[in-house]
Every structure is written in C-alpha cells, then in structure tokens.
C-alpha positions as CSV (number, residue, x, y, z in Angstrom):
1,X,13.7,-0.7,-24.8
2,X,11.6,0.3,-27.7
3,X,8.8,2.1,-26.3
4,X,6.5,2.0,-29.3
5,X,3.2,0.3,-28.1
6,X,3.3,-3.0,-27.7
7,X,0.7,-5.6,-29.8
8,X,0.2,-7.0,-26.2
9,X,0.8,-6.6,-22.5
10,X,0.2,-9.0,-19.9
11,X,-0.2,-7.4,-16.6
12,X,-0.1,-10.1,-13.4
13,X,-1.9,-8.8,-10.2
14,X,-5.4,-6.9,-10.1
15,X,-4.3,-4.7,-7.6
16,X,-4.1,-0.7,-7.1
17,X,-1.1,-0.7,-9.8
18,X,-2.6,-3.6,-11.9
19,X,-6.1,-2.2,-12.1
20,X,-5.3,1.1,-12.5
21,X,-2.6,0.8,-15.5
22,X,-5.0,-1.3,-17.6
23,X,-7.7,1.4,-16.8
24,X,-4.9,4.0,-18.4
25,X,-4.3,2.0,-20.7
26,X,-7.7,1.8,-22.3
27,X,-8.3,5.2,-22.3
28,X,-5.2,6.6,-24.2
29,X,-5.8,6.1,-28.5
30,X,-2.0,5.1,-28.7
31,X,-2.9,1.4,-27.1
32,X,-5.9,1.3,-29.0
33,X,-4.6,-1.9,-30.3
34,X,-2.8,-3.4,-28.0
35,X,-4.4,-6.6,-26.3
36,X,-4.8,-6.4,-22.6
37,X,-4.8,-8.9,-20.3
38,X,-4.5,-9.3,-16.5
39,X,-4.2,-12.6,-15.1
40,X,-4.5,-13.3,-10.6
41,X,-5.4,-15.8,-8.4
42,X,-9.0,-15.4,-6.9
43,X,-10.2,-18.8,-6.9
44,X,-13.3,-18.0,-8.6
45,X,-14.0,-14.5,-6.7
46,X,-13.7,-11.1,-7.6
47,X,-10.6,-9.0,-9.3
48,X,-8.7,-8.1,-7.0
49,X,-8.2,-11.0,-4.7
50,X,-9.8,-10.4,-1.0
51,X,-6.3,-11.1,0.8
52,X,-4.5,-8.0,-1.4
53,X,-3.7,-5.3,0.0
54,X,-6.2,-2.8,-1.5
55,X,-9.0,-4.7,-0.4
56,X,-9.7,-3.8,3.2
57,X,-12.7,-2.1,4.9
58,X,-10.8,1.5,5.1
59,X,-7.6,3.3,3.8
60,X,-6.5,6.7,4.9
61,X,-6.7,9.4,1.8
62,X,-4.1,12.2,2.7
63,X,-2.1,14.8,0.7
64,X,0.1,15.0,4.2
65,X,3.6,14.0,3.0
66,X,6.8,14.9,4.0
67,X,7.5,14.3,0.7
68,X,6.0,17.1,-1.5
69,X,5.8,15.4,-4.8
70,X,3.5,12.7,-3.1
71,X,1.6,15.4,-1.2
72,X,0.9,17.0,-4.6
73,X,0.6,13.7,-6.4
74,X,-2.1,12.5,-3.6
75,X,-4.1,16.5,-3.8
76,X,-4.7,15.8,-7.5
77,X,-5.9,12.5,-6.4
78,X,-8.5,14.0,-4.0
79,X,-9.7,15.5,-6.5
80,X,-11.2,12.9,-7.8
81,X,-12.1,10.9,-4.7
82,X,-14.0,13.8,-3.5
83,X,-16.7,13.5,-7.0
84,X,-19.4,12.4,-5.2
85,X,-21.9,11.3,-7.6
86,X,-23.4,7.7,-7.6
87,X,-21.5,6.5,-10.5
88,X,-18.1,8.9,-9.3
89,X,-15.1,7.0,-7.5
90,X,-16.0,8.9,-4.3
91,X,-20.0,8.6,-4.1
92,X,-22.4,6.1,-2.6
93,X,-19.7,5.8,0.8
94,X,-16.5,5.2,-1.2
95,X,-15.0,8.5,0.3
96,X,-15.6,10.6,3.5
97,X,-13.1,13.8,4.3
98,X,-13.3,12.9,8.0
99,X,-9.9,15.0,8.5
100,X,-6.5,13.5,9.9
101,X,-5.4,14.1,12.8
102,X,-1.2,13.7,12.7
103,X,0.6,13.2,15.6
104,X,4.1,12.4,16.7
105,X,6.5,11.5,19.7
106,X,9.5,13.5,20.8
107,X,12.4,11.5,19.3
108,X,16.1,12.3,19.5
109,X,16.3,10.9,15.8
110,X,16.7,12.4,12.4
111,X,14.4,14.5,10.1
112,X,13.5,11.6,9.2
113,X,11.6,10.4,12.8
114,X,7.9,10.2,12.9
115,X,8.7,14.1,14.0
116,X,10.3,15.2,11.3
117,X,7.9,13.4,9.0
118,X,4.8,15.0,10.7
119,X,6.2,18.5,10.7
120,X,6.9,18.5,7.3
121,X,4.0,17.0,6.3
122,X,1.9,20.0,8.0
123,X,4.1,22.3,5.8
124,X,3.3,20.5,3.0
125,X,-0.5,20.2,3.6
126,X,-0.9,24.0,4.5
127,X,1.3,24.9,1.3
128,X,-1.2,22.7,-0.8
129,X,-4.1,24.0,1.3
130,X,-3.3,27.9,1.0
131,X,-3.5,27.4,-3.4
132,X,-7.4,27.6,-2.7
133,X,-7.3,29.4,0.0
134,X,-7.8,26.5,3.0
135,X,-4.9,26.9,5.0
136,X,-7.3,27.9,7.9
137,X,-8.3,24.0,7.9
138,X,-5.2,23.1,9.0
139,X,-4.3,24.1,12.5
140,X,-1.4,22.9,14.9
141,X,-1.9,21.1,18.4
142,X,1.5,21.9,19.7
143,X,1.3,20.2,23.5
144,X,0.1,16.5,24.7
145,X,-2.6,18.4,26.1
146,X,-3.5,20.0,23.2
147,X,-3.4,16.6,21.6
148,X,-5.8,15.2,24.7
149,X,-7.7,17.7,24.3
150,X,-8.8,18.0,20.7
151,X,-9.3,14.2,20.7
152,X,-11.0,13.8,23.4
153,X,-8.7,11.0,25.1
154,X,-6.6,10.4,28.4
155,X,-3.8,8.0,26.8
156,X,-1.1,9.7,24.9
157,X,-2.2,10.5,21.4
158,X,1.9,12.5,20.6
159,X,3.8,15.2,22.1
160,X,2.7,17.5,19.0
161,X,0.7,17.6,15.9
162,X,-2.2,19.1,13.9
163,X,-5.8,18.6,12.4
164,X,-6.4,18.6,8.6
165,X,-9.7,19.0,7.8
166,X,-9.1,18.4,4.1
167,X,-7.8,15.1,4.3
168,X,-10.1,11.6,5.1
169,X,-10.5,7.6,4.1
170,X,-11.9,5.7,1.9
171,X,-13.5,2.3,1.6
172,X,-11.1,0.3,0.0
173,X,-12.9,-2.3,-0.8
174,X,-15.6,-0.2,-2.8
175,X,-13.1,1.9,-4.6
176,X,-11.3,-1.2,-5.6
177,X,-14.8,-2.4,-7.0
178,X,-15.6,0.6,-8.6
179,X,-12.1,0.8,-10.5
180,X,-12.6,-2.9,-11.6
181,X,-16.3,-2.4,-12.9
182,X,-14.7,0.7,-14.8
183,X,-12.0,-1.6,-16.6
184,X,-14.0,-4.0,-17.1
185,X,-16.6,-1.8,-19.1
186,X,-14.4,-0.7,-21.3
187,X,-14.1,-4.3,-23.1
188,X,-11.0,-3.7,-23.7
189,X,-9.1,-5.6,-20.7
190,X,-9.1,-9.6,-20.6
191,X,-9.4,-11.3,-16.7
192,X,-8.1,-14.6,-16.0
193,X,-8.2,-15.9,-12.7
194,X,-5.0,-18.1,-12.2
195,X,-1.9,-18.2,-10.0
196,X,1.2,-17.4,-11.7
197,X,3.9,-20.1,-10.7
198,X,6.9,-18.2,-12.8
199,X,7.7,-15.8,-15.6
200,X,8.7,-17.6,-19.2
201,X,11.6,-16.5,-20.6
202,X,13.5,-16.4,-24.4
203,X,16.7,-15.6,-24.6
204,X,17.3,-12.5,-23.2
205,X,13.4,-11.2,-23.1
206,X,10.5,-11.9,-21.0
207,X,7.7,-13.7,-23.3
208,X,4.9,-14.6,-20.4
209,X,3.8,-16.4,-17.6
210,X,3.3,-20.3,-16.6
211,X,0.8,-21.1,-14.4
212,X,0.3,-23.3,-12.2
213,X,-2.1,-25.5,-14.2
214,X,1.0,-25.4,-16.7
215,X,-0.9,-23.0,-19.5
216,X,1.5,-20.1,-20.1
217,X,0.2,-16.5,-21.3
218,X,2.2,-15.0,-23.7
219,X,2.9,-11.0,-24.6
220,X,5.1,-8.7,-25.6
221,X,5.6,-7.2,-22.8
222,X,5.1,-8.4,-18.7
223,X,3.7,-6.1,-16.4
224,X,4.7,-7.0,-13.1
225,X,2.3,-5.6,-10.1
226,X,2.2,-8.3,-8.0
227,X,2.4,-6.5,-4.6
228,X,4.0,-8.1,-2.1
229,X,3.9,-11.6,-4.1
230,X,5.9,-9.7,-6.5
231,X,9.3,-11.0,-5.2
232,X,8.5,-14.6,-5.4
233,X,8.3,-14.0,-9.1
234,X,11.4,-11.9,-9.5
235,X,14.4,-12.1,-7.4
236,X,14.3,-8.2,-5.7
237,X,16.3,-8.5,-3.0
238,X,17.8,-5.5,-1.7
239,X,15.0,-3.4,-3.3
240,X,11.7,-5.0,-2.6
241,X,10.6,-6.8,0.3
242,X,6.7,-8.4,1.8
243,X,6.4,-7.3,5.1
244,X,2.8,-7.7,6.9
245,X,1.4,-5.3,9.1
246,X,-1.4,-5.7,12.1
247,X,-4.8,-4.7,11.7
248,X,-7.8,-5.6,14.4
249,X,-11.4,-5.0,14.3
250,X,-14.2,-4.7,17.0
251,X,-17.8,-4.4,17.8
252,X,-19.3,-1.1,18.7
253,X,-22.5,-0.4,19.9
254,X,-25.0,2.1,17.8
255,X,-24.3,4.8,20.5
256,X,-20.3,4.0,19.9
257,X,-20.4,4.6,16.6
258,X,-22.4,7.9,17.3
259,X,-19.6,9.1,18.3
260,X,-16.4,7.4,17.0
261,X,-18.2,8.5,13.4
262,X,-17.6,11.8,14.3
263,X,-13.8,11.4,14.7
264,X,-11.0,12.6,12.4
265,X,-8.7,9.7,11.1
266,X,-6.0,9.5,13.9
267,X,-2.8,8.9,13.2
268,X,0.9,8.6,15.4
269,X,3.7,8.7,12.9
270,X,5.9,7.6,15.9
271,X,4.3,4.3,17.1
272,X,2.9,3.7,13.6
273,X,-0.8,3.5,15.0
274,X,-4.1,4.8,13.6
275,X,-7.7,4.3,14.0
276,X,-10.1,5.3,11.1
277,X,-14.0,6.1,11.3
278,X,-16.1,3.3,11.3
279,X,-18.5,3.5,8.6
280,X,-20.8,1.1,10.6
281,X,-20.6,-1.2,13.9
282,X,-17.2,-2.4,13.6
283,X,-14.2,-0.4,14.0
284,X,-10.9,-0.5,12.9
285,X,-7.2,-0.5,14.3
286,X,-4.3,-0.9,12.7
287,X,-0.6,-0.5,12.9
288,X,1.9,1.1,10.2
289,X,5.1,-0.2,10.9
290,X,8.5,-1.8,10.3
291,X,6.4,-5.2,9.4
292,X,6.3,-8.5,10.3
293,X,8.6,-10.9,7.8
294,X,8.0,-14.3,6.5
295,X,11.2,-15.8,4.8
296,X,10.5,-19.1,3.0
297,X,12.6,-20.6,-0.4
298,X,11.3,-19.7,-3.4
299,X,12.3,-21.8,-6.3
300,X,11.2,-20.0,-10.1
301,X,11.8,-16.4,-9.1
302,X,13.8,-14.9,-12.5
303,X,17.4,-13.9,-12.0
304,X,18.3,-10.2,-12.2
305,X,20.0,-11.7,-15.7
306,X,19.7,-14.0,-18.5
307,X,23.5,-14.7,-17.6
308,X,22.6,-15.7,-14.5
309,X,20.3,-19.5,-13.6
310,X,17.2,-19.5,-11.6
311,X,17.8,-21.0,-8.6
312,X,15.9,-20.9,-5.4
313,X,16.2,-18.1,-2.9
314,X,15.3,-17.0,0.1
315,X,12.2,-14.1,0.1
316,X,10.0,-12.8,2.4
317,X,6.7,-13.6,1.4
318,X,3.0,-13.4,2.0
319,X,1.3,-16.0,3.9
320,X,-2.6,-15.9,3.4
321,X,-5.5,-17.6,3.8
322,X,-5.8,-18.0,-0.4
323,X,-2.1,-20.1,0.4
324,X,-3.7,-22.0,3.5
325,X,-1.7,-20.0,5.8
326,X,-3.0,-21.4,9.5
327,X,-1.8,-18.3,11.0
328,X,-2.5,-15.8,8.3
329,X,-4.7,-13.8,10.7
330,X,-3.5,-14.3,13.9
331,X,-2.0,-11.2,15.5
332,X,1.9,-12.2,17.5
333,X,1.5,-10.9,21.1
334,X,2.9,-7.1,20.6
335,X,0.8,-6.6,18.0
336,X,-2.2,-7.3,19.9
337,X,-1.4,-5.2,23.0
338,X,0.0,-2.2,20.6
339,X,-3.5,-2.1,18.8
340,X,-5.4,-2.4,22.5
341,X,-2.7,0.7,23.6
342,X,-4.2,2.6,20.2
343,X,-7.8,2.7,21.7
344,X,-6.0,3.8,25.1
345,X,-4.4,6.5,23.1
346,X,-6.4,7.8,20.2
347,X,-10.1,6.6,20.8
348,X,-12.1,8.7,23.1
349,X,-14.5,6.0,24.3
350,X,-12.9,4.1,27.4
351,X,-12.9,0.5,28.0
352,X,-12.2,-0.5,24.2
353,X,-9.1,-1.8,24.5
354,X,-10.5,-4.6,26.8
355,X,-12.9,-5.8,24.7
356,X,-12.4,-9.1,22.2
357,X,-11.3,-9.1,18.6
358,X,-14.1,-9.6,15.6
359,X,-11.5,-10.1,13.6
360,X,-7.7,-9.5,13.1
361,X,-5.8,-9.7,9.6
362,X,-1.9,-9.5,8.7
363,X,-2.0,-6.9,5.5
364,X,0.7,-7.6,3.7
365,X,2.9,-4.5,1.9
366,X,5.7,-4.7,-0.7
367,X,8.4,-2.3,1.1
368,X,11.2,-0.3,-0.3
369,X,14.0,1.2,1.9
370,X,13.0,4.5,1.1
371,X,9.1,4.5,0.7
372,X,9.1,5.1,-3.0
373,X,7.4,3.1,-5.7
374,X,9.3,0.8,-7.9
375,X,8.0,1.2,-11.1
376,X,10.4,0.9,-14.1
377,X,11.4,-1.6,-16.7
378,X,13.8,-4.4,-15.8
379,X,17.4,-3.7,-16.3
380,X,18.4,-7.1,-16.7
381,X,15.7,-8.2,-19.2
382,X,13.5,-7.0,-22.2
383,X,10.1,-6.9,-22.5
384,X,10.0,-6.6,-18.3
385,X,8.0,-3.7,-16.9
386,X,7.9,-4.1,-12.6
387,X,5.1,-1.9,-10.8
388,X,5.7,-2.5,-7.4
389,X,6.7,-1.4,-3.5
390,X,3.5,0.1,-2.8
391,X,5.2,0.7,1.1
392,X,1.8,0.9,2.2
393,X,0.8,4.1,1.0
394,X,-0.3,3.5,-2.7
395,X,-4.1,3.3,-2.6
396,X,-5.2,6.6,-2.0
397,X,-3.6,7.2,-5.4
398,X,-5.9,4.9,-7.3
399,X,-7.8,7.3,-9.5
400,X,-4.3,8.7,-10.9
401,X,-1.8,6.0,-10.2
402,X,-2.5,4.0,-13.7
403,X,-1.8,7.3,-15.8
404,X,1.7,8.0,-14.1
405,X,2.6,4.4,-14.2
406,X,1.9,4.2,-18.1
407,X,4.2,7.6,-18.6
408,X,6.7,5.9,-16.7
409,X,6.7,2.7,-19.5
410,X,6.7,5.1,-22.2
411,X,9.7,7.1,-20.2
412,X,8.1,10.0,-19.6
413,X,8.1,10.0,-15.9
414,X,9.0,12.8,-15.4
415,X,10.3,13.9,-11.3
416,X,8.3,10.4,-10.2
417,X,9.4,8.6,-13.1
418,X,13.2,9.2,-11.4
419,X,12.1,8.9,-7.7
420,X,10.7,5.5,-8.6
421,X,13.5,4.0,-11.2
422,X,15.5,0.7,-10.9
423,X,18.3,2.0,-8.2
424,X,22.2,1.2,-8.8
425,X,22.8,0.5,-5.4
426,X,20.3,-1.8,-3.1
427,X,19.9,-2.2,0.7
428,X,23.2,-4.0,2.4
429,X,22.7,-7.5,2.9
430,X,18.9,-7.0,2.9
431,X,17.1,-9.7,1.6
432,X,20.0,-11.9,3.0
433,X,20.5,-14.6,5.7
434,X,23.4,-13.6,7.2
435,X,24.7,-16.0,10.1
436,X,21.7,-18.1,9.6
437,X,19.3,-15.3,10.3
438,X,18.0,-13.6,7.7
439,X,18.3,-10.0,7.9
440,X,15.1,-7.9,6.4
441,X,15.1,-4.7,4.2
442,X,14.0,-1.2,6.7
443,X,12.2,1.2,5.2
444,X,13.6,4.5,6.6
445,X,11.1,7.0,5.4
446,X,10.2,8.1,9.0
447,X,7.0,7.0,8.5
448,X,7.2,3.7,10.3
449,X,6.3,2.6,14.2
450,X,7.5,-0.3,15.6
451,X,10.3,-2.2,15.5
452,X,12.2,-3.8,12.4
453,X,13.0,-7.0,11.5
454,X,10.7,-9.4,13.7
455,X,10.3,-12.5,12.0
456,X,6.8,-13.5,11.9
457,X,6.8,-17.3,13.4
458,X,8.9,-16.1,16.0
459,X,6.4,-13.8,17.1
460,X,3.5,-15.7,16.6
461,X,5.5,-18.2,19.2
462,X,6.2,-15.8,22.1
C-alpha cells in the first residue's frame, strides 16, 4: 500500500477510534488536503451514537496494565485527561482521579488469571508512578481483610490487591462530546448520519460504502472503526468478535452518594466486577467479562479476498435499541445477581444489592483473543484500513488514540503498530458453528470475569 496521503478517507463509526483519527488527522499539515468524512447511524442525534460503546455515564481511566506498553500508552493519556480547564478534555466533570482500587481472587490458573494480571499491573503502575516520584500513592492490601478493611465492606472484595491513587474515571459521555465538538471545529471533518449496509468494492480495492438508503460514499481509502458492528461489515472471524457486557444502575439517596462519592473506582479482575463513583444520584455497576454473544446471519460482510464471493455468514453481533432490539437492555439472570453480589462485595453501604434497577444496558465490545487493538490495513484488499477490537479498554485512551492509529496507516507504528497488526494465525474455530452451536472467540488476557461463551437468548431464557 502506498502510504502517501490519500485525496480522501472515509471513516465509518464516530466512536473512540473514529473520532479520534479524524481529530489526528486534521491537525497534521501532511492531510491538509485530504477530504474527511465520517459517516454513522444516529437517527438524527448526536455523533457518536448513544448505544456505542463510548457513550456511557462512566469509564475507568487507569495506567494499571499488565501490559506495560498500554500502562505507558494510557499515563501519557492522563496526562491529558487530568488538564482541567473548562475548555480542556478533563475540566467541567469530564475527569475525577478517584483512585482504583485492584483486586483479585486466588486462582490456580496462569499468569495470565485476574492474579497475575493485578500483580503485574501494580508493578507496572508503581514503575510509572516512581518517574515523578509517586510510588508512595500506590500501596498493597495484601489480605481479604486488608481488602475489607480499606473498602469499608463485609462481602469479599479479593484475596489481595492495592490502591492507586493516581488512577480515576471519566464521563464518557462528556469526553466523547468534547472530542466531537473539537473535530467538528476544525471544519475540516464531514458528518453524515447514515447506516452503512456494506462496503463497495472495485476489483481488488475498497472504493466506499452503500447505504442503506442506496447512496454510496466514495474515497480513496475506507477507514473501518465500526466497534462491535465492525464484523457485520467485514468478515473477521477468528480475530474480531461483539460480545456485550452487563451494566446496572440505581438510585441513591443524597446521603448515599455522600459517601459512595468518596470511594475509589473498585475493581475485581477475577469476577470481572467494578463499581465507579457516582457523579450524582445514580450509581453504577457493571461487569467486565467473557461477554454475552449474539450470533445472527449476516449477508454483505466483504470476504477476506477479492478471490473469494460475499456470502452470508454467521457473526456475533450487536443488538440495540437503534436496531429495535426488544431485549437490548434486559440483563439474563446471572448477570443480574452478579452485579447485586458487586454491591455485596465492593460497596460499603448495605442493603444495595436489594434495591430495584433504574436502568440496565448490554454494552457491547469488539473482542480480540488477546486484548489488543486491531488496527492495520487489510491484507486481502487495497484501499482497506480496519480500526477495531477495542476489548473494552479503549476509551481512556481517547485524547492519544487518533495520533497512534494515524502512525499506524502511515506504518510507523512502531511496538503498538506490531502488537496491533493483522495476525497470521486466528482463534481455532472461533467465529464458527461447530455441531450446530456456534462456538465464540475468548479473550485470554486475564482480564476477564465470568464465564465464556453464553449465548445471549439462551440466557435471557433461563
């Protein structure tokens, strides 16, 4: 691929990697020519679409990987969420540095348990941390008690983990409003709302995008960030995958939120639940797992070839209320009682897990077996860029996201340039119905609670 700049780039989805890449892309002189457009479906609305996964009430802003070029990638991130002026990505509420607190079971697994994942991740943080000199903000809490203790709760918050004080949330929603008032400012970026039914091809290249009132948008190159929709329009089975994870939300009273306001995030890398500080009278719950998935036929998605015809396939994908999804926010039973245990175990205010829903979503992720990004262009075709496999943990990169994204298309990616390139070899029979069943990808970064592969319906039945 000829990465010269391109006259044009079409970029579908409005999302973390959408937004942020045409953001990038306005400010660097060598696209100063190049048309920009990004195209999503939001029914009149805002950019990004209420349903997508960036928009949400709270996301947790960490440099605690067990990972350390994330945890580096995500401390030059807080960097910029913690700019608190009016007008600066972390002012006016966007961003509070409530600290984490990380936590884990005992497990007899690999490295790669929620253990493993949490001890490294506190080596990681208090290597970052000790560069300015704020290692003493981190501190273990090496017993259950300890854990009891320092939250406050009876339940079982872990069997060991530790506070950082350096890490916090953000409101997703806001920060996802900010970033889209910023592109939009620049004049540079064209917004149409539309849903993309499939990509147009020529030959060998990718030319554009039909719609689904039949008008297709044409550049010279496609920028795929779809999120978890993104497999519907390209067939990424094996590598990509929507799964949709459980959030719940409940009333609190003024003297609730007194105290829950005070809390650090909390977070079990074992059972994948977390609570974050409610901003206001309605907390949050949710849990980070192995997902929920939803395998329909999808009909257009583009062939990993030009050799090869569309035809239709089987994907997990995203059912929301913008698709008229009945049960797009109804929690299946273990859900519900595993977000009721997380008030048990992490909140210190008894009596909350009894109390009835305000509301309960299904956020939907775009998984990877590993946890890393996707974000490379196409092997199979030209013109074919694919952002995707956010894994759950993209937004808290959103201020530096679009930059890295944009070195990767020019193939200077550098260490996360190869961590997220197109893989030779893809998950075994994931993405497959094997004996009639159809058998999910698992995303074995130890980060995940839960269990894998629960079909959706199924659950919703029981």
């Amino acid at each position: 691929m000829n990465h010269s700049s391109p006259q044009s780039i079409l970029i579908v989805g409005s999302g973390v990697f959408g937004l942020s890449t045409a953001w990038a892309l306005s400010k660097r002189p060598s696209f100063d020519n190049t048309d920009i457009t990004i195209v999503d479906d939001v029914r009149g609305g805002s950019f990004p679409p209420g349903d997508s996964a960036s928009v949400d009430s709270s996301r947790i802003v960490r440099p605690d990987y067990a990972d350390p070029d994330y945890a580096e990638l995500a401390a030059l991130a807080q960097e910029e969420w913690r700019k608190q002026g009016d007008d600066e990505l972390g002012g006016q509420g966007r961003y509070t540095e409530s600290g984490l607190f990380l936590a884990a079971n005992e497990s007899t697994q690999s490295k790669m348990s929620g253990m493993g994942y949490t001890k490294s991740s506190w080596e990681n943080a208090t290597r970052i941390a000790g560069k300015s000199g704020l290692s003493h903000k981190i501190r273990p809490l090496e017993t259950t008690k300890a854990l009891q203790d320092f939250l406050g709760v009876d339940g079982h918050p872990g069997d060991w983990g530790y506070i950082n004080e350096l890490s916090g949330w953000a409101n997703a929603r806001e920060g996802m409003r900010w970033m889209y008032d910023r592109v939009k400012a620049t004049g540079r970026v064209s917004f149409v709302d539309a849903r993309v039914e499939e990509l147009v091809t020529n030959g060998k290249r990718v030319v554009g995008a039909r719609l689904s009132d039949s008008r297709v948008l044409t550049a010279e190159v496609v920028y795929v960030a779809a999120g978890a929709w993104t497999g519907s329009l390209v067939d990424l089975r094996g590598r990509v995958e929507a799964t949709a994870q459980p959030l719940g939300y409940i009333d609190i009273s003024e003297e609730e939120l007194e105290v829950l306001a005070k809390q650090p995030v909390a977070l079990n890398l074992s059972t994948g639940l977390f609570i974050i500080p409610p901003q206001s009278r309605v907390l949050k719950i949710a849990r980070h797992s192995f997902g929920y998935l939803n395998p329909v036929l999808v009909e257009t998605a583009l062939p990993p070839s030009p050799s090869e015809e569309r035809k239709p396939i089987v994907v997990s994908r995203p059912v929301t209320q913008r698709e008229g999804g009945s049960t797009a926010n109804t929690l299946p039973p273990d859900a519900d009682q595993a977000l009721r245990q997380a008030l048990i175990d992490l909140s210190p205010v008894n009596g909350l897990e009894s109390r009835p829903w305000k509301e309960t979503r299904l956020c939907w992720y775009s998984d990877t077996s590993d946890g890393n990004f996707l974000a490379d262009w196409h092997p199979g075709w030209e013109g074919l860029f694919i952002a995707t496999g956010d894994s759950g943990h993209a937004y808290k990169f959103l201020p530096v996201i679009g930059e890295k994204l944009v070195d990767c298309m020019a193939g200077k990616g550098g260490k996360l340039g190869e961590k997220w390139k197109w893989k030779k070899e893809v998950a075994e029979d994931a993405g497959r119905e094997i004996d009639g069943r159809f058998k999910g990808l698992v995303t074995m970064d130890g980060s995940r609670g839960g269990s894998p592969g629960l079909i959706l319906q199924e659950e919703l039945s029981r």
